[in-house]
Amino acid sequence: MKLDDLLGEYYELEQQLADPEVHANQTKARTLGKRYSQLTPIIEAYRQLKEVENDIDAARELAAEDSSFAEEADRLTEQAEQLTERLRVLLVPRDPADDKNLIMEVKAGEGGEESALFAGDLVRMYLRYAERQGWKTEVIDATHSDLGGYKDITIAFKNRGTPEPGAGVWPQLKFEGGVHRVQRVPVTESQGRIHTSAAGVLVVPEAEEVEIVINANDLRIDVYRSSGPGGQSVNTTDSAVRITHLPTGIVASCQNEKSQLQNKEQAMRILRARIYAEAQASADAEASAERKSQVRTVDRSERVRTYNFPENRISDHRVGYKAYNLDQVLDGELDGVVKALVDADTKERLEAAQS
């Protein structure tokens, strides 16, 4: 969409949101407000650029009488170039899911108990990163291992308010999907040998109920007894729930809550997100490629990132990122690797928009 069209849409939204009758329909008001928030950073950058360009013209005129204004014109020109680049990035076609919350599943893979412990390390890393970003998190379901790791855990990451373009939960974490490999001496290793194990991460945007309408007749709901580490029963009632969406074969389960009703509600959240992701993947070739990159079988040979403890090194194999601050990364300082992935994606989108 051209900038002039966005300006027209922005001013029209301002008028609509100033109308009290619009706010009588909360759903419509939220939709308009969300779009207004999306456009605001673009319009602000455009206005700032125009102001700076006007100041440049004035400084150049005054430079004929006072040479100090020539330096001011140079400074403003540099500022204008930065604003032009920011505006160019803001105008790149966005991922439709950029404003959505995210559901992440971390699953232990090859490596037994060590893999489950590493899955726990990944979970703590993401939770600390979310805390640094000011996001809200919620553990939807979790199966613990005997030594305190996770065999499987599902977490919701939630934006606070409407984020600026590219600053939300989904654009920051959507590239985390795939196999994460760890190289270290496991706590279960008595001879100090370095082992390699892996954990899988799957991320999907969380869908709202109005976006994914599921027919109750299309569901098969099974209930069973919750289990703890080692398969031991932790509940004397059949409160765990497994839901199968028959048309697609997609399955979601939850055993974390105490009641069957709560587990069913949480399983439905996971199911909606997975159905939404599948629908997006089928409708859009780019989403399909992104979905396929998230390896569902946790095989050490197909990895997106390696965490090497002896060298304190983290490597992302998709963009060639490498840093020797693994201890800090595991403490939630993911900014470097996230920025490398986001920058690579932005560059690709810019090139696609210009071609």
Short mmCIF file of C-alpha atoms in Angstrom, two decimals, residues 14-305:
data_model
loop_
_atom_site.label_atom_id
_atom_site.label_comp_id
_atom_site.label_asym_id
_atom_site.label_seq_id
_atom_site.Cartn_x
_atom_site.Cartn_y
_atom_site.Cartn_z
CA GLU A 14 -9.09 9.19 13.62
CA GLN A 15 -12.52 10.47 12.63
CA GLN A 16 -14.21 7.13 13.24
CA LEU A 17 -12.60 6.66 16.66
CA ALA A 18 -13.74 10.17 17.66
CA ASP A 19 -17.35 9.12 17.01
CA PRO A 20 -19.06 7.97 20.28
CA GLU A 21 -21.38 5.68 18.30
CA VAL A 22 -18.41 3.60 17.16
CA HIS A 23 -17.51 2.80 20.77
CA ALA A 24 -21.00 1.41 21.37
CA ASN A 25 -19.75 -1.59 19.35
CA GLN A 26 -16.74 -2.76 21.36
CA THR A 27 -15.65 -5.32 18.77
CA LYS A 28 -15.57 -2.71 16.01
CA ALA A 29 -13.87 -0.17 18.27
CA ARG A 30 -11.12 -2.69 19.15
CA THR A 31 -10.58 -3.54 15.48
CA LEU A 32 -10.31 0.13 14.49
CA GLY A 33 -8.10 0.92 17.50
CA LYS A 34 -5.76 -1.94 16.66
CA ARG A 35 -5.35 -0.75 13.07
CA TYR A 36 -4.84 2.83 14.27
CA SER A 37 -2.06 1.65 16.61
CA GLN A 38 -0.42 -0.23 13.73
CA LEU A 39 -0.39 2.85 11.51
CA THR A 40 0.69 5.35 14.18
CA PRO A 41 4.48 4.59 14.08
CA ILE A 42 4.43 4.90 10.27
CA ILE A 43 2.61 8.24 10.30
CA GLU A 44 4.80 9.61 13.11
CA ALA A 45 7.98 8.66 11.22
CA TYR A 46 6.57 10.33 8.07
CA ARG A 47 5.68 13.54 9.96
CA GLN A 48 9.12 13.65 11.61
CA LEU A 49 10.77 13.20 8.21
CA LYS A 50 8.75 16.06 6.70
CA GLU A 51 9.62 18.34 9.63
CA VAL A 52 13.32 17.54 9.30
CA GLU A 53 13.22 18.12 5.52
CA ASN A 54 11.63 21.55 6.10
CA ASP A 55 14.32 22.34 8.68
CA ILE A 56 17.01 21.32 6.18
CA ASP A 57 15.63 23.77 3.61
CA ALA A 58 15.56 26.56 6.19
CA ALA A 59 19.11 25.79 7.41
CA ARG A 60 20.48 25.87 3.85
CA GLU A 61 18.88 29.25 3.21
CA LEU A 62 20.35 30.66 6.42
CA ALA A 63 23.77 29.12 5.65
CA ALA A 64 24.28 31.80 3.01
CA GLU A 65 24.42 34.38 5.81
CA ASP A 66 25.78 32.24 8.68
CA SER A 67 28.13 29.31 7.96
CA SER A 68 27.20 27.60 11.25
CA PHE A 69 23.86 26.68 9.66
CA ALA A 70 25.71 24.58 7.07
CA GLU A 71 26.78 22.22 9.84
CA GLU A 72 23.19 22.14 11.11
CA ALA A 73 22.00 21.24 7.61
CA ASP A 74 24.48 18.36 7.47
CA ARG A 75 23.32 17.07 10.88
CA LEU A 76 19.68 17.27 9.81
CA THR A 77 20.45 15.53 6.52
CA GLU A 78 21.92 12.59 8.44
CA GLN A 79 18.81 12.51 10.63
CA ALA A 80 16.60 12.54 7.53
CA GLU A 81 18.47 9.56 6.11
CA GLN A 82 17.87 7.62 9.33
CA LEU A 83 14.16 8.49 9.31
CA THR A 84 13.89 7.53 5.63
CA GLU A 85 15.39 4.11 6.41
CA ARG A 86 13.07 3.67 9.41
CA LEU A 87 10.07 4.56 7.26
CA ARG A 88 11.21 2.16 4.55
CA VAL A 89 11.38 -0.69 7.08
CA LEU A 90 7.99 0.23 8.60
CA LEU A 91 6.41 0.10 5.14
CA VAL A 92 7.64 -3.44 4.44
CA PRO A 93 4.62 -5.80 4.12
CA ARG A 94 4.05 -7.29 7.56
CA ASP A 95 3.43 -10.84 8.65
CA PRO A 96 -0.35 -11.08 9.24
CA ALA A 97 0.35 -12.64 12.65
CA ASP A 98 2.68 -9.86 13.89
CA ASP A 99 0.21 -8.55 16.48
CA LYS A 100 -0.74 -11.96 17.82
CA ASN A 101 0.27 -13.67 21.01
CA LEU A 102 2.27 -16.88 20.68
CA ILE A 103 2.06 -20.44 21.92
CA MET A 104 5.37 -22.27 22.26
CA GLU A 105 5.92 -25.96 22.84
CA VAL A 106 9.31 -27.23 24.02
CA LYS A 107 9.80 -30.98 23.77
CA ALA A 108 12.70 -33.14 24.91
CA GLY A 109 14.22 -35.27 22.17
CA GLU A 110 17.19 -37.58 21.85
CA GLY A 111 19.40 -37.67 24.91
CA GLY A 112 16.98 -38.93 27.56
CA GLU A 113 17.11 -37.12 30.90
CA GLU A 114 19.83 -34.74 29.66
CA SER A 115 17.54 -33.63 26.83
CA ALA A 116 14.73 -32.96 29.32
CA LEU A 117 17.11 -30.88 31.46
CA PHE A 118 18.16 -28.90 28.37
CA ALA A 119 14.47 -28.35 27.52
CA GLY A 120 14.21 -26.86 31.02
CA ASP A 121 17.15 -24.56 30.29
CA LEU A 122 15.44 -23.36 27.09
CA VAL A 123 12.21 -22.71 28.96
CA ARG A 124 13.97 -20.60 31.59
CA MET A 125 15.80 -18.71 28.82
CA TYR A 126 12.54 -17.83 27.06
CA LEU A 127 10.73 -16.91 30.29
CA ARG A 128 13.56 -14.59 31.34
CA TYR A 129 13.66 -13.02 27.88
CA ALA A 130 9.89 -12.45 28.06
CA GLU A 131 10.33 -10.82 31.47
CA ARG A 132 12.96 -8.47 30.04
CA GLN A 133 10.57 -7.54 27.22
CA GLY A 134 7.67 -6.89 29.57
CA TRP A 135 5.53 -9.68 28.14
CA LYS A 136 3.15 -11.85 30.13
CA THR A 137 3.61 -15.63 30.16
CA GLU A 138 1.40 -18.55 31.12
CA VAL A 139 2.29 -22.22 31.37
CA ILE A 140 -0.61 -24.04 29.72
CA ASP A 141 0.58 -27.61 30.19
CA ALA A 142 3.77 -29.35 31.35
CA THR A 143 5.14 -32.85 31.86
CA HIS A 144 8.17 -32.88 34.16
CA SER A 145 11.06 -35.34 34.00
CA ASP A 146 12.50 -37.21 36.99
CA LEU A 147 15.45 -34.80 37.44
CA GLY A 148 13.41 -31.60 37.16
CA GLY A 149 13.53 -30.93 33.41
CA TYR A 150 10.63 -31.06 30.98
CA LYS A 151 9.56 -33.90 28.75
CA ASP A 152 7.06 -31.50 27.18
CA ILE A 153 5.82 -28.03 28.07
CA THR A 154 3.45 -25.57 26.40
CA ILE A 155 3.66 -21.83 27.21
CA ALA A 156 1.64 -18.82 26.06
CA PHE A 157 3.53 -15.55 25.50
CA LYS A 158 1.32 -12.43 25.53
CA ASN A 159 1.86 -8.86 24.37
CA ARG A 160 1.05 -5.98 26.69
CA GLY A 161 -1.16 -3.70 24.61
CA THR A 162 -0.65 -3.24 20.86
CA PRO A 163 3.09 -3.45 20.08
CA GLU A 164 4.92 -1.33 17.53
CA PRO A 165 5.55 -3.06 14.18
CA GLY A 166 8.16 -5.77 14.71
CA ALA A 167 8.29 -5.37 18.49
CA GLY A 168 5.68 -7.91 19.57
CA VAL A 169 5.84 -11.48 20.79
CA TRP A 170 5.33 -13.15 17.40
CA PRO A 171 7.87 -11.16 15.31
CA GLN A 172 10.51 -11.61 18.03
CA LEU A 173 10.02 -15.33 18.73
CA LYS A 174 8.63 -16.81 15.53
CA PHE A 175 12.09 -17.90 14.35
CA GLU A 176 12.71 -20.01 17.46
CA GLY A 177 10.96 -23.02 15.94
CA GLY A 178 13.17 -26.01 15.11
CA VAL A 179 15.69 -28.32 16.74
CA HIS A 180 18.03 -26.82 19.35
CA ARG A 181 21.18 -28.85 20.02
CA VAL A 182 23.28 -28.78 23.19
CA GLN A 183 26.88 -29.92 23.67
CA ARG A 184 27.99 -30.29 27.31
CA VAL A 185 28.88 -32.74 30.08
CA PRO A 186 25.54 -34.04 31.41
CA VAL A 187 24.90 -34.20 35.15
CA THR A 188 24.36 -37.93 34.64
CA GLU A 189 27.85 -38.38 33.11
CA SER A 190 30.35 -39.73 35.64
CA GLN A 191 33.46 -39.64 33.43
CA GLY A 192 33.24 -36.01 32.29
CA ARG A 193 32.57 -36.75 28.61
CA ILE A 194 30.81 -34.18 26.44
CA HIS A 195 27.48 -35.40 25.06
CA THR A 196 25.22 -34.00 22.38
CA SER A 197 21.46 -33.99 22.82
CA ALA A 198 18.57 -31.98 21.46
CA ALA A 199 15.20 -30.42 22.26
CA GLY A 200 12.53 -29.31 19.82
CA VAL A 201 10.74 -25.96 19.83
CA LEU A 202 7.47 -25.34 18.00
CA VAL A 203 5.87 -21.88 17.85
CA VAL A 204 2.43 -20.95 16.53
CA PRO A 205 0.46 -17.68 16.73
CA GLU A 206 -2.44 -17.90 19.18
CA ALA A 207 -5.78 -17.66 17.41
CA GLU A 208 -8.82 -15.97 18.90
CA GLU A 209 -12.12 -17.83 19.05
CA VAL A 210 -13.68 -15.53 16.45
CA GLU A 211 -10.90 -16.38 13.98
CA ILE A 212 -11.17 -20.15 14.23
CA VAL A 213 -14.69 -21.54 14.54
CA ILE A 214 -14.61 -25.22 15.46
CA ASN A 215 -17.68 -27.42 15.09
CA ALA A 216 -18.20 -29.53 18.21
CA ASN A 217 -19.20 -32.46 15.97
CA ASP A 218 -15.69 -32.38 14.45
CA LEU A 219 -14.04 -33.13 17.81
CA ARG A 220 -13.21 -36.36 19.58
CA ILE A 221 -12.56 -35.74 23.26
CA ASP A 222 -10.78 -38.37 25.35
CA VAL A 223 -10.18 -38.10 29.09
CA TYR A 224 -7.51 -39.93 31.05
CA ARG A 225 -5.62 -39.80 34.32
CA SER A 226 -2.85 -37.19 34.66
CA SER A 227 0.66 -38.54 35.09
CA GLY A 228 3.82 -37.14 36.63
CA PRO A 229 7.56 -37.91 36.24
CA GLY A 230 8.24 -41.49 35.27
CA GLY A 231 4.62 -42.02 34.30
CA GLN A 232 3.38 -42.13 37.89
CA SER A 233 -0.22 -41.07 38.47
CA VAL A 234 -0.61 -37.68 40.11
CA ASN A 235 -4.39 -37.51 39.98
CA THR A 236 -7.02 -39.97 41.11
CA THR A 237 -9.60 -38.69 38.62
CA ASP A 238 -9.70 -38.65 34.83
CA SER A 239 -9.03 -34.90 34.55
CA ALA A 240 -6.52 -34.89 31.66
CA VAL A 241 -8.04 -34.13 28.25
CA ARG A 242 -6.98 -35.01 24.71
CA ILE A 243 -8.89 -33.38 21.83
CA THR A 244 -8.65 -34.58 18.23
CA HIS A 245 -9.89 -32.38 15.39
CA LEU A 246 -11.20 -35.07 13.06
CA PRO A 247 -11.13 -33.13 9.73
CA THR A 248 -7.42 -32.29 10.08
CA GLY A 249 -6.18 -34.95 12.50
CA ILE A 250 -4.64 -32.23 14.69
CA VAL A 251 -4.39 -33.25 18.35
CA ALA A 252 -4.02 -31.14 21.49
CA SER A 253 -3.91 -32.28 25.09
CA CYS A 254 -3.64 -30.80 28.57
CA GLN A 255 -3.25 -32.29 32.04
CA ASN A 256 -1.85 -29.35 33.98
CA GLU A 257 -5.06 -28.06 35.53
CA LYS A 258 -6.93 -29.74 38.38
CA SER A 259 -10.31 -29.95 36.67
CA GLN A 260 -11.34 -31.62 33.43
CA LEU A 261 -13.15 -28.44 32.33
CA GLN A 262 -10.04 -26.27 32.76
CA ASN A 263 -7.90 -28.80 30.89
CA LYS A 264 -10.44 -28.85 28.07
CA GLU A 265 -10.37 -25.05 27.78
CA GLN A 266 -6.56 -25.00 27.65
CA ALA A 267 -6.44 -27.85 25.12
CA MET A 268 -8.89 -25.91 22.93
CA ARG A 269 -6.54 -22.90 23.00
CA ILE A 270 -3.69 -25.07 21.75
CA LEU A 271 -5.95 -26.72 19.16
CA ARG A 272 -7.17 -23.37 17.77
CA ALA A 273 -3.57 -22.13 17.47
CA ARG A 274 -2.47 -25.27 15.62
CA ILE A 275 -5.47 -25.19 13.26
CA TYR A 276 -4.82 -21.49 12.59
CA ALA A 277 -1.16 -22.20 11.81
CA GLU A 278 -2.11 -25.03 9.45
CA ALA A 279 -4.66 -22.81 7.68
CA GLN A 280 -2.10 -20.04 7.26
CA ALA A 281 0.44 -22.52 5.96
CA SER A 282 -1.98 -23.89 3.38
CA ALA A 283 -3.07 -20.43 2.20
CA ASP A 284 0.33 -18.78 2.03
CA ALA A 285 3.50 -20.18 0.48
CA GLU A 286 5.79 -18.17 2.77
CA ALA A 287 3.99 -19.36 5.88
CA SER A 288 4.21 -22.88 4.54
CA ALA A 289 7.97 -22.66 4.15
CA GLU A 290 8.26 -21.19 7.64
CA ARG A 291 6.13 -23.96 9.11
CA LYS A 292 8.19 -26.67 7.45
CA SER A 293 11.34 -25.21 8.98
CA GLN A 294 10.05 -26.11 12.43
CA VAL A 295 11.19 -29.69 12.74
CA ARG A 296 8.58 -31.89 14.39
CA THR A 297 10.82 -34.89 14.98
CA VAL A 298 13.65 -33.93 17.28
CA ASP A 299 16.60 -35.28 15.32
CA ARG A 300 20.06 -34.02 16.28
CA SER A 301 21.09 -33.89 12.62
CA GLU A 302 18.49 -31.21 11.72
CA ARG A 303 19.26 -28.27 13.94
CA VAL A 304 18.66 -24.52 13.84
CA ARG A 305 20.91 -23.63 16.76
#
